[in-house]
Structures are given as C-alpha cells and as structure tokens.
Amino acid sequence: MEERNNLSARSAVLSALLGSHPPRLPARHLVRIGALFGIAEGTVRVALSRMVAAGDLLQDDRFYTLSERLVERQARQDESRDPHTRPWDGTWEVAVVTAERRAPADRAAFRATMTALRLAELREGTWMRPANLVRAWPEAVTAQCTLIDGRPHADPTALLWDLDGWAAEAHRLERSLERAGGLAEGFLVSAAVLRHLLADPLLPDELLPAGWPGAELRARYDDFDRHYREVLYRHLRD
C-alpha cells in the first residue's frame, strides 16, 4: 500500500497512542508497532525523544503518553466516532472575524480551530455551519469573531463542503475495512478511517444527500476496531 511506504516513525507512534485508551503505551510496544512497517527500533526511539522534546509526548519511566494538546485531538477523534448532535431547526451558526492585525501564526491556529469545530469558510473571515452540534464556543473564537445565528435564503451546503468527495472516500474505506488483512494493513486502514471521520461535517439529515455513508462507516469501523484492537494488543503482549 502507498500509505505503508510513507509511514514515518512519528506517524506510527501518534496513530498508536491516539487509538489507545488511555493514550499511554510502553516504549517496547511502540517499537513493536514500528517494526510492523519495517521501522528500526533506533528510529522509533529517536522519534520518541524528539516528540518529548517538542512537547508532543510526555515520558514517565518507560511509558509515553500524549500531551494535553494531543489529548484534545484524541477527544475530537472519539467524538467523530460518536458525534453529539441535536435536532436541527434550520438555524445556521455564522462566525465573522472582526479582530484586526492577526499574525500569520494566529491566523493559522484560528483556521485549525474553526476546522476542528466543523465550520466551513464561505468567504475570507466568514465561517458557518448548521446549528446541530452540541458544543461550546472556545475563547479563541469568541475573542476574534462576532457570532450570529441566522437562516440563509438559499442552502449554501454545496458551496461549503464537497459531500460527493467525502462519500466516495467513505465507500472506499468501507471496502478497505472488509479487505484489510494483517496487523500492518489494519493499522493503516484504521488510521485512515479516523482521519476521514474527523473531516465529516456532521450535517443534519435534512442537508445530506440520499445514501449518505457516515453512519454506515462508523458502524463498520466500530466492528472492525473491536476485533483489531484485541489482535493488536495480543501481538504487543506476546
């Protein structure tokens, strides 16, 4: 698989910890996961040291755990598997950037925050989505935006999200889950599904095309993940 050839030691470590609950694994387990992809033990241990130095991981004796920032990412990943939604009454959330003179790094961080909140940018500085998610606005958004609840005269969904593209990739991943054989391929498919679920806009049913595969992909992945985790942890303990 192309993904397998491109997997780095850092990516293997992050995927392993993001998929573990709690996100804490001994170094020897992370080394064995790296070995599934032909990554040498020394390369994994160098990656671990660099990730600790960069603040991505915390080290406790021989164990490694995710930093607070990455624990938040894991929480978003978990929420994407079991999203918290509410009935939709037709209202849209609109966030208009009103802060002035933001540094490039601040703008990039803000864009990442809005994407994580599953808003899409209609035009520069104007973000929106249907108001069907149960969540609070973080201070990073309220400090920079004017927040508005409204109802567009015309449905802007097609301008904001590539639903056909998301659905096509979801169907491809469903087939990959069915075909995945062995620990290495299962690891890669699992990581790919989780990344794709993070990109699901979680729109209300009223705005989704017929046959939307979101719920089916989640159900298939849950079944796959239960079995795969058992096999993987058995391999790591042996």
Coordinates of N, CA and C in Angstrom, one line a residue:
M1 N 0.8 -1.2 0.0 CA 0.0 0.0 0.0 C 0.9 1.3 0.0
E2 N 0.5 2.3 -0.7 CA 1.2 3.5 -0.8 C 1.4 4.1 0.6
E3 N 0.3 4.1 1.4 CA 0.3 4.6 2.8 C 1.4 4.0 3.6
R4 N 1.5 2.7 3.4 CA 2.5 1.9 4.2 C 3.9 2.4 3.9
N5 N 4.3 2.6 2.7 CA 5.6 3.1 2.3 C 5.9 4.4 2.9
N6 N 4.9 5.3 3.1 CA 5.1 6.6 3.5 C 5.0 6.8 5.0
L7 N 4.7 5.8 5.8 CA 4.5 5.9 7.2 C 5.9 6.2 7.9
S8 N 5.9 7.2 8.7 CA 7.1 7.6 9.4 C 7.0 7.0 10.9
A9 N 8.1 7.1 11.6 CA 8.1 6.6 13.0 C 7.2 7.5 13.8
R10 N 7.2 8.8 13.5 CA 6.4 9.7 14.3 C 4.9 9.4 14.0
S11 N 4.5 9.2 12.8 CA 3.1 8.9 12.4 C 2.7 7.6 13.1
A12 N 3.6 6.6 13.1 CA 3.2 5.3 13.7 C 3.0 5.5 15.2
V13 N 3.8 6.3 15.9 CA 3.7 6.5 17.3 C 2.4 7.2 17.6
L14 N 2.2 8.3 16.9 CA 1.0 9.1 17.1 C -0.3 8.3 16.9
S15 N -0.4 7.6 15.8 CA -1.6 6.8 15.5 C -1.8 5.7 16.6
A16 N -0.7 5.1 17.1 CA -0.9 4.1 18.1 C -1.4 4.7 19.4
L17 N -0.9 5.9 19.8 CA -1.3 6.5 21.0 C -2.7 7.1 20.9
L18 N -3.0 7.7 19.7 CA -4.3 8.3 19.5 C -5.4 7.2 19.5
G19 N -5.1 6.0 19.2 CA -6.0 4.9 19.2 C -6.1 4.1 20.4
S20 N -5.3 4.5 21.5 CA -5.3 3.8 22.7 C -6.0 4.6 23.8
H21 N -6.7 3.8 24.7 CA -7.5 4.5 25.8 C -7.1 3.7 27.1
P22 N -6.4 4.4 28.0 CA -5.9 5.7 27.9 C -4.7 5.8 26.9
P23 N -4.3 7.0 26.4 CA -3.3 7.1 25.4 C -1.9 7.0 26.0
R24 N -1.6 5.8 26.5 CA -0.3 5.6 27.3 C 0.2 4.2 26.9
L25 N 1.4 4.1 26.4 CA 2.0 2.9 26.0 C 3.4 2.8 26.3
P26 N 3.9 1.6 26.7 CA 5.4 1.5 26.9 C 6.2 1.6 25.6
A27 N 7.4 2.0 25.8 CA 8.3 2.1 24.6 C 8.4 0.8 23.8
R28 N 8.4 -0.3 24.5 CA 8.6 -1.6 23.8 C 7.4 -1.8 22.9
H29 N 6.2 -1.4 23.3 CA 5.0 -1.6 22.4 C 5.1 -0.7 21.2
L30 N 5.5 0.5 21.4 CA 5.7 1.4 20.3 C 6.8 0.9 19.3
V31 N 7.8 0.3 19.8 CA 8.9 -0.2 19.0 C 8.3 -1.4 18.1
R32 N 7.5 -2.2 18.8 CA 6.9 -3.3 18.0 C 5.9 -2.9 16.9
I33 N 5.2 -1.8 17.2 CA 4.3 -1.2 16.2 C 5.2 -0.7 15.0
G34 N 6.2 0.0 15.3 CA 7.1 0.4 14.3 C 7.7 -0.7 13.4
A35 N 8.0 -1.8 14.1 CA 8.5 -3.0 13.4 C 7.5 -3.5 12.4
L36 N 6.2 -3.3 12.6 CA 5.2 -3.8 11.6 C 5.5 -3.2 10.2
F37 N 6.1 -2.0 10.2 CA 6.3 -1.3 9.0 C 7.8 -1.2 8.6
G38 N 8.6 -2.1 9.2 CA 10.0 -2.1 8.9 C 10.8 -0.9 9.4
I39 N 10.2 -0.2 10.5 CA 10.9 0.9 11.1 C 11.8 0.4 12.2
A40 N 13.1 0.7 12.1 CA 14.0 0.2 13.1 C 13.8 0.7 14.5
E41 N 14.2 -0.1 15.5 CA 14.0 0.3 16.9 C 14.6 1.6 17.2
G42 N 15.9 1.8 16.7 CA 16.6 3.0 16.9 C 15.8 4.2 16.4
T43 N 15.2 4.1 15.2 CA 14.5 5.1 14.6 C 13.3 5.5 15.4
V44 N 12.6 4.5 15.9 CA 11.4 4.8 16.8 C 11.8 5.5 18.1
R45 N 12.9 5.1 18.7 CA 13.4 5.7 19.9 C 13.8 7.1 19.7
V46 N 14.5 7.4 18.6 CA 14.8 8.8 18.3 C 13.6 9.6 18.1
A47 N 12.6 9.1 17.4 CA 11.3 9.8 17.2 C 10.7 10.1 18.5
L48 N 10.7 9.2 19.5 CA 10.1 9.4 20.8 C 10.8 10.5 21.5
S49 N 12.1 10.5 21.5 CA 12.9 11.6 22.1 C 12.6 12.9 21.6
R50 N 12.5 13.0 20.2 CA 12.2 14.3 19.6 C 10.8 14.7 19.9
M51 N 9.8 13.8 20.0 CA 8.4 14.2 20.3 C 8.3 14.6 21.7
V52 N 9.1 14.1 22.6 CA 9.1 14.6 24.0 C 9.6 16.0 24.1
A53 N 10.8 16.2 23.4 CA 11.4 17.5 23.4 C 10.5 18.6 22.7
A54 N 9.7 18.1 21.8 CA 8.8 19.1 21.1 C 7.5 19.3 21.9
G55 N 7.3 18.6 22.9 CA 6.1 18.8 23.7 C 4.9 18.0 23.2
D56 N 5.1 17.0 22.3 CA 4.0 16.2 21.8 C 3.7 15.1 22.7
L57 N 4.7 14.6 23.4 CA 4.5 13.4 24.3 C 5.1 13.8 25.7
L58 N 4.6 13.0 26.6 CA 5.1 13.1 28.0 C 5.7 11.7 28.3
Q59 N 6.9 11.7 29.0 CA 7.5 10.4 29.3 C 7.5 10.2 30.8
D60 N 7.1 9.0 31.2 CA 7.1 8.6 32.6 C 7.7 7.2 32.7
D61 N 9.0 7.2 33.1 CA 9.8 6.0 33.1 C 9.8 5.4 31.7
R62 N 9.3 4.2 31.5 CA 9.4 3.6 30.1 C 8.1 3.8 29.4
F63 N 7.2 4.6 29.9 CA 5.9 4.8 29.2 C 5.8 6.2 28.6
Y64 N 5.0 6.3 27.5 CA 4.8 7.6 26.8 C 3.3 7.8 26.7
T65 N 3.0 9.1 26.9 CA 1.6 9.5 26.8 C 1.4 10.7 26.0
L66 N 0.3 11.0 25.5 CA 0.0 12.2 24.7 C 0.1 13.5 25.5
S67 N 0.5 14.5 25.0 CA 0.5 15.8 25.6 C -1.0 16.3 25.7
E68 N -1.2 17.4 26.5 CA -2.6 17.9 26.6 C -3.2 18.3 25.2
R69 N -2.4 18.9 24.4 CA -2.9 19.3 23.1 C -3.3 18.1 22.3
L70 N -2.5 17.0 22.3 CA -2.9 15.8 21.5 C -4.0 15.0 22.2
V71 N -4.2 15.1 23.5 CA -5.3 14.5 24.2 C -6.6 15.2 23.7
E72 N -6.5 16.5 23.5 CA -7.7 17.2 22.9 C -8.0 16.7 21.5
R73 N -7.0 16.4 20.7 CA -7.2 15.8 19.4 C -7.8 14.5 19.5
Q74 N -7.4 13.7 20.4 CA -8.0 12.3 20.6 C -9.4 12.5 21.0
A75 N -9.8 13.5 21.8 CA -11.2 13.7 22.2 C -12.0 14.0 21.0
R76 N -11.4 14.9 20.1 CA -12.2 15.2 18.8 C -12.3 13.9 18.0
Q77 N -11.3 13.1 17.9 CA -11.3 11.8 17.2 C -12.4 10.9 17.7
D78 N -12.5 10.8 19.1 CA -13.5 10.0 19.7 C -14.9 10.5 19.4
E79 N -15.0 11.9 19.5 CA -16.3 12.5 19.2 C -16.8 12.3 17.8
S80 N -15.8 12.2 16.9 CA -16.2 12.0 15.5 C -16.7 10.6 15.3
R81 N -16.4 9.6 16.1 CA -16.9 8.3 16.1 C -18.3 8.2 16.7
D82 N -18.6 9.1 17.6 CA -19.9 9.1 18.3 C -20.3 10.5 18.5
P83 N -20.7 11.2 17.4 CA -20.9 12.7 17.5 C -22.1 13.1 18.4
H84 N -22.0 14.2 19.0 CA -23.0 14.8 19.9 C -23.8 15.8 19.0
T85 N -25.0 15.4 18.6 CA -25.8 16.3 17.8 C -27.1 16.5 18.5
R86 N -27.8 17.5 17.9 CA -29.2 17.8 18.4 C -30.1 18.0 17.3
P87 N -31.4 17.9 17.5 CA -32.3 18.2 16.3 C -32.1 19.6 15.8
W88 N -32.2 19.7 14.4 CA -31.9 20.9 13.7 C -33.2 21.6 13.4
D89 N -33.2 22.9 13.7 CA -34.4 23.8 13.5 C -34.3 24.7 12.3
G90 N -33.2 24.5 11.5 CA -33.0 25.3 10.3 C -32.0 26.4 10.6
T91 N -31.6 26.6 11.8 CA -30.7 27.7 12.1 C -29.2 27.4 11.7
W92 N -28.5 28.4 11.3 CA -27.1 28.2 11.0 C -26.3 29.1 11.9
E93 N -25.1 28.6 12.3 CA -24.1 29.4 13.1 C -23.3 30.1 12.1
V94 N -23.1 31.4 12.3 CA -22.2 32.2 11.5 C -21.2 32.9 12.4
A95 N -19.9 32.8 12.1 CA -18.8 33.4 12.8 C -18.1 34.3 11.9
V96 N -18.1 35.6 12.2 CA -17.5 36.6 11.3 C -16.3 37.2 12.0
V97 N -15.1 37.1 11.4 CA -13.9 37.5 12.1 C -13.9 39.1 12.1
T98 N -13.8 39.6 13.3 CA -13.7 41.1 13.5 C -12.4 41.6 14.1
A99 N -11.6 40.6 14.5 CA -10.3 41.0 15.1 C -9.4 41.6 14.0
E100 N -8.5 42.5 14.4 CA -7.7 43.2 13.5 C -6.2 42.8 13.7
R101 N -5.4 42.9 12.6 CA -4.0 42.7 12.6 C -3.6 41.4 13.3
R102 N -4.0 40.3 12.8 CA -3.6 39.0 13.4 C -2.3 38.5 12.7
A103 N -1.4 38.0 13.5 CA -0.2 37.5 13.0 C -0.5 36.2 12.2
P104 N 0.4 35.9 11.2 CA 0.1 34.7 10.4 C 0.0 33.4 11.2
A105 N 0.8 33.2 12.2 CA 0.6 32.0 13.1 C -0.7 32.0 13.8
D106 N -1.2 33.2 14.2 CA -2.5 33.3 14.9 C -3.6 32.9 13.9
R107 N -3.5 33.4 12.7 CA -4.5 33.1 11.7 C -4.5 31.6 11.4
A108 N -3.3 31.0 11.3 CA -3.3 29.5 11.0 C -3.9 28.8 12.2
A109 N -3.6 29.2 13.4 CA -4.2 28.5 14.6 C -5.7 28.6 14.6
F110 N -6.2 29.8 14.2 CA -7.6 30.1 14.2 C -8.3 29.2 13.1
R111 N -7.7 29.1 12.0 CA -8.2 28.3 10.9 C -8.3 26.8 11.4
A112 N -7.3 26.3 12.0 CA -7.3 25.0 12.5 C -8.4 24.8 13.6
T113 N -8.6 25.8 14.4 CA -9.7 25.7 15.4 C -11.1 25.7 14.7
M114 N -11.3 26.5 13.8 CA -12.6 26.5 13.1 C -12.9 25.2 12.3
T115 N -11.8 24.7 11.7 CA -12.0 23.4 11.0 C -12.3 22.3 12.0
A116 N -11.7 22.3 13.2 CA -11.9 21.3 14.2 C -13.4 21.4 14.7
L117 N -13.9 22.6 14.7 CA -15.3 22.9 15.1 C -16.3 22.5 14.0
R118 N -15.7 22.1 12.9 CA -16.5 21.7 11.7 C -17.3 22.8 11.1
L119 N -16.7 24.0 11.1 CA -17.3 25.1 10.3 C -16.5 25.2 9.0
A120 N -17.1 25.7 8.0 CA -16.5 25.9 6.7 C -16.5 27.4 6.4
E121 N -15.6 27.8 5.6 CA -15.4 29.3 5.3 C -16.1 29.6 4.0
L122 N -17.2 30.4 4.1 CA -17.9 30.8 2.9 C -17.1 31.8 2.1
R123 N -16.5 32.7 2.7 CA -15.5 33.7 2.1 C -14.5 34.1 3.2
E124 N -13.5 34.8 2.9 CA -12.5 35.2 3.8 C -13.1 35.8 5.1
G125 N -12.9 35.1 6.2 CA -13.3 35.6 7.5 C -14.8 35.3 7.9
T126 N -15.5 34.6 7.0 CA -16.9 34.3 7.3 C -17.0 32.8 7.3
W127 N -17.3 32.2 8.5 CA -17.4 30.8 8.7 C -18.8 30.4 9.2
M128 N -19.3 29.2 8.7 CA -20.7 28.9 9.1 C -20.9 27.4 9.0
R129 N -22.0 27.0 9.6 CA -22.4 25.6 9.6 C -23.8 25.5 10.2
P130 N -24.6 24.5 9.9 CA -25.9 24.3 10.6 C -25.7 24.2 12.1
A131 N -26.6 24.7 12.9 CA -26.5 24.7 14.3 C -27.1 23.4 14.9
N132 N -26.4 22.3 14.6 CA -26.9 21.0 15.1 C -25.9 20.2 16.0
L133 N -24.8 20.9 16.3 CA -23.8 20.2 17.2 C -23.9 20.7 18.6
V134 N -23.7 19.8 19.5 CA -23.7 20.2 21.0 C -22.3 20.4 21.4
R135 N -21.9 21.7 21.5 CA -20.6 22.1 21.9 C -20.6 23.6 22.3
A136 N -19.5 24.0 23.0 CA -19.3 25.4 23.4 C -18.3 26.0 22.4
W137 N -18.5 27.4 22.3 CA -17.5 28.1 21.5 C -16.3 28.4 22.4
P138 N -15.1 28.0 21.9 CA -13.9 28.3 22.7 C -13.5 29.8 22.7
E139 N -12.8 30.2 23.7 CA -12.4 31.6 23.8 C -11.6 32.1 22.6
A140 N -10.9 31.2 22.0 CA -10.1 31.6 20.8 C -11.0 32.1 19.7
V141 N -12.3 31.6 19.7 CA -13.2 32.1 18.7 C -14.0 33.3 19.1
T142 N -14.5 33.3 20.3 CA -15.3 34.4 20.8 C -14.5 35.7 20.9
A143 N -13.1 35.6 21.1 CA -12.3 36.8 21.2 C -12.0 37.4 19.8
Q144 N -12.2 36.6 18.7 CA -11.9 37.1 17.4 C -13.1 37.3 16.5
C145 N -14.2 36.8 16.9 CA -15.4 36.8 16.0 C -16.6 37.4 16.6
T146 N -17.5 37.9 15.7 CA -18.9 38.2 16.1 C -19.7 37.0 15.7
L147 N -20.5 36.4 16.6 CA -21.2 35.2 16.4 C -22.7 35.6 16.1
I148 N -23.2 34.9 15.0 CA -24.6 35.2 14.6 C -25.3 33.9 14.4
D149 N -26.6 33.9 14.7 CA -27.5 32.8 14.4 C -28.4 33.3 13.3
G150 N -28.5 32.5 12.2 CA -29.4 33.0 11.1 C -29.8 31.9 10.2
R151 N -30.5 32.3 9.1 CA -31.1 31.3 8.2 C -30.8 31.8 6.8
P152 N -29.9 31.2 6.0 CA -29.7 31.7 4.6 C -30.9 31.5 3.8
H153 N -31.1 32.4 2.8 CA -32.2 32.3 1.9 C -32.1 31.2 1.0
A154 N -30.8 30.8 0.6 CA -30.6 29.6 -0.2 C -29.6 28.7 0.5
D155 N -29.7 27.4 0.4 CA -28.9 26.5 1.0 C -27.4 26.6 0.5
P156 N -26.5 26.9 1.4 CA -25.1 27.1 1.0 C -24.3 25.8 1.1
T157 N -24.9 24.7 1.4 CA -24.1 23.5 1.7 C -23.1 23.1 0.6
A158 N -23.6 23.2 -0.7 CA -22.7 22.8 -1.8 C -21.5 23.8 -1.9
L159 N -21.6 25.0 -1.5 CA -20.5 25.9 -1.5 C -19.5 25.7 -0.4
L160 N -19.9 25.0 0.6 CA -19.0 24.8 1.8 C -18.3 23.5 1.9
W161 N -19.0 22.4 1.4 CA -18.4 21.1 1.6 C -18.5 20.3 0.3
D162 N -17.5 19.5 0.1 CA -17.5 18.5 -1.1 C -18.1 17.2 -0.6
L163 N -19.4 17.1 -0.5 CA -20.1 15.9 0.1 C -19.9 14.7 -0.8
D164 N -19.9 14.9 -2.1 CA -19.7 13.8 -3.0 C -18.3 13.2 -2.8
G165 N -17.3 14.0 -2.7 CA -15.9 13.6 -2.4 C -15.8 12.8 -1.1
W166 N -16.4 13.4 -0.1 CA -16.3 12.7 1.2 C -17.0 11.3 1.2
A167 N -18.2 11.3 0.5 CA -18.9 10.0 0.4 C -18.1 9.0 -0.4
A168 N -17.5 9.4 -1.5 CA -16.7 8.4 -2.3 C -15.6 7.8 -1.5
E169 N -14.9 8.7 -0.7 CA -13.8 8.2 0.1 C -14.3 7.3 1.2
A170 N -15.4 7.6 1.8 CA -16.0 6.7 2.8 C -16.3 5.3 2.3
H171 N -16.9 5.3 1.0 CA -17.2 4.0 0.4 C -15.9 3.2 0.2
R172 N -14.8 3.9 -0.3 CA -13.5 3.2 -0.5 C -13.0 2.7 0.8
L173 N -13.1 3.4 1.9 CA -12.6 3.0 3.2 C -13.5 1.8 3.7
E174 N -14.8 1.8 3.4 CA -15.6 0.6 3.8 C -15.0 -0.7 3.1
R175 N -14.7 -0.6 1.9 CA -14.1 -1.7 1.2 C -12.8 -2.1 1.7
S176 N -12.0 -1.1 2.1 CA -10.7 -1.4 2.7 C -10.8 -2.1 4.0
L177 N -11.8 -1.7 4.8 CA -12.0 -2.4 6.1 C -12.4 -3.9 5.9
E178 N -13.1 -4.1 4.8 CA -13.5 -5.5 4.5 C -12.3 -6.3 4.1
R179 N -11.4 -5.7 3.4 CA -10.3 -6.4 2.8 C -9.0 -6.5 3.7
A180 N -9.0 -5.6 4.7 CA -7.8 -5.5 5.5 C -7.3 -6.8 6.1
G181 N -6.1 -7.2 5.8 CA -5.5 -8.4 6.3 C -4.2 -8.2 6.9
G182 N -4.0 -8.7 8.2 CA -2.7 -8.5 8.9 C -2.7 -7.2 9.7
L183 N -1.8 -7.2 10.6 CA -1.7 -6.1 11.6 C -1.3 -4.8 10.9
A184 N -0.4 -4.8 10.0 CA 0.1 -3.6 9.4 C -1.0 -2.9 8.6
E185 N -1.6 -3.7 7.7 CA -2.7 -3.1 6.9 C -3.9 -2.6 7.7
G186 N -4.2 -3.4 8.7 CA -5.3 -3.0 9.6 C -5.0 -1.7 10.3
F187 N -3.8 -1.5 10.7 CA -3.3 -0.3 11.4 C -3.5 0.9 10.5
L188 N -3.1 0.8 9.3 CA -3.2 1.9 8.3 C -4.6 2.2 8.0
V189 N -5.4 1.2 7.7 CA -6.8 1.4 7.4 C -7.5 2.1 8.6
S190 N -7.2 1.6 9.8 CA -7.8 2.2 11.0 C -7.5 3.7 11.1
A191 N -6.2 4.1 10.9 CA -5.8 5.5 11.0 C -6.5 6.3 9.9
A192 N -6.6 5.7 8.7 CA -7.3 6.4 7.6 C -8.7 6.7 7.8
V193 N -9.4 5.7 8.4 CA -10.9 5.9 8.7 C -11.0 7.0 9.8
L194 N -10.2 7.0 10.8 CA -10.3 8.0 11.8 C -10.0 9.4 11.3
R195 N -9.1 9.5 10.4 CA -8.8 10.8 9.8 C -10.0 11.3 9.0
H196 N -10.6 10.4 8.3 CA -11.7 10.7 7.4 C -13.0 11.1 8.3
L197 N -13.2 10.4 9.4 CA -14.3 10.8 10.2 C -14.1 12.2 10.8
L198 N -12.9 12.6 11.1 CA -12.6 13.9 11.5 C -13.0 15.0 10.5
A199 N -13.1 14.6 9.3 CA -13.4 15.5 8.2 C -14.9 15.5 7.9
D200 N -15.7 14.7 8.5 CA -17.1 14.6 8.3 C -17.7 15.9 8.8
P201 N -18.5 16.7 8.0 CA -19.1 17.9 8.5 C -20.2 17.7 9.5
L202 N -20.7 16.5 9.7 CA -21.7 16.2 10.6 C -22.9 17.1 10.4
L203 N -23.4 17.1 9.2 CA -24.6 17.9 8.8 C -25.9 17.2 9.3
P204 N -26.9 17.9 9.5 CA -28.2 17.3 9.8 C -28.7 16.5 8.6
D205 N -29.6 15.5 8.8 CA -30.1 14.7 7.8 C -30.7 15.5 6.7
E206 N -31.4 16.6 7.0 CA -32.1 17.4 6.0 C -31.1 17.9 4.9
L207 N -29.9 18.0 5.2 CA -28.9 18.6 4.2 C -28.0 17.6 3.6
L208 N -28.2 16.3 3.9 CA -27.4 15.3 3.4 C -28.0 14.6 2.1
P209 N -27.2 14.2 1.2 CA -27.7 13.5 0.0 C -28.2 12.1 0.4
A210 N -29.0 11.5 -0.4 CA -29.5 10.2 -0.2 C -28.4 9.2 -0.1
G211 N -28.5 8.3 0.8 CA -27.4 7.2 0.8 C -26.2 7.7 1.5
W212 N -26.2 8.7 2.3 CA -25.0 9.3 3.0 C -24.4 8.2 3.8
P213 N -23.1 7.9 3.6 CA -22.4 6.7 4.3 C -21.8 6.9 5.6
G214 N -22.1 8.1 6.3 CA -21.4 8.4 7.5 C -21.7 7.4 8.6
A215 N -23.0 7.1 8.9 CA -23.4 6.2 9.9 C -22.9 4.8 9.6
E216 N -23.0 4.4 8.4 CA -22.5 3.0 8.0 C -21.0 2.9 8.2
L217 N -20.3 3.9 7.8 CA -18.8 3.8 8.0 C -18.5 3.7 9.5
R218 N -19.2 4.5 10.3 CA -18.9 4.4 11.8 C -19.3 3.0 12.3
A219 N -20.4 2.4 11.9 CA -20.8 1.1 12.4 C -19.8 0.1 12.0
R220 N -19.3 0.1 10.7 CA -18.4 -0.9 10.2 C -17.0 -0.7 10.9
Y221 N -16.6 0.5 11.2 CA -15.4 0.8 11.8 C -15.4 0.3 13.3
D222 N -16.5 0.5 14.0 CA -16.6 0.0 15.4 C -16.5 -1.5 15.4
D223 N -17.1 -2.2 14.5 CA -17.0 -3.7 14.5 C -15.5 -4.1 14.2
F224 N -14.9 -3.4 13.2 CA -13.5 -3.7 12.9 C -12.6 -3.4 14.0
D225 N -12.8 -2.2 14.6 CA -11.9 -1.8 15.7 C -11.9 -2.7 16.9
R226 N -13.1 -3.2 17.3 CA -13.1 -4.1 18.4 C -12.3 -5.4 18.2
H227 N -12.4 -5.9 17.0 CA -11.6 -7.1 16.7 C -10.1 -6.8 16.6
Y228 N -9.9 -5.7 15.8 CA -8.5 -5.4 15.5 C -7.7 -5.1 16.8
R229 N -8.3 -4.3 17.8 CA -7.6 -4.0 19.0 C -7.2 -5.2 19.8
E230 N -8.1 -6.2 19.8 CA -7.8 -7.5 20.5 C -6.6 -8.1 19.9
V231 N -6.5 -8.2 18.6 CA -5.4 -8.9 17.9 C -4.1 -8.1 18.1
L232 N -4.2 -6.8 18.0 CA -3.0 -5.9 18.1 C -2.4 -6.0 19.5
Y233 N -3.3 -5.9 20.6 CA -2.8 -5.9 21.9 C -2.2 -7.3 22.3
R234 N -2.8 -8.4 21.7 CA -2.3 -9.7 21.9 C -0.9 -9.8 21.3
H235 N -0.7 -9.2 20.1 CA 0.6 -9.2 19.5 C 1.6 -8.4 20.3
L236 N 1.2 -7.3 20.9 CA 2.1 -6.5 21.7 C 2.5 -7.1 23.0
R237 N 1.6 -7.9 23.6 CA 1.9 -8.6 24.8 C 2.8 -9.8 24.6
D238 N 2.7 -10.5 23.5 CA 3.5 -11.7 23.3 C 5.0 -11.5 23.3

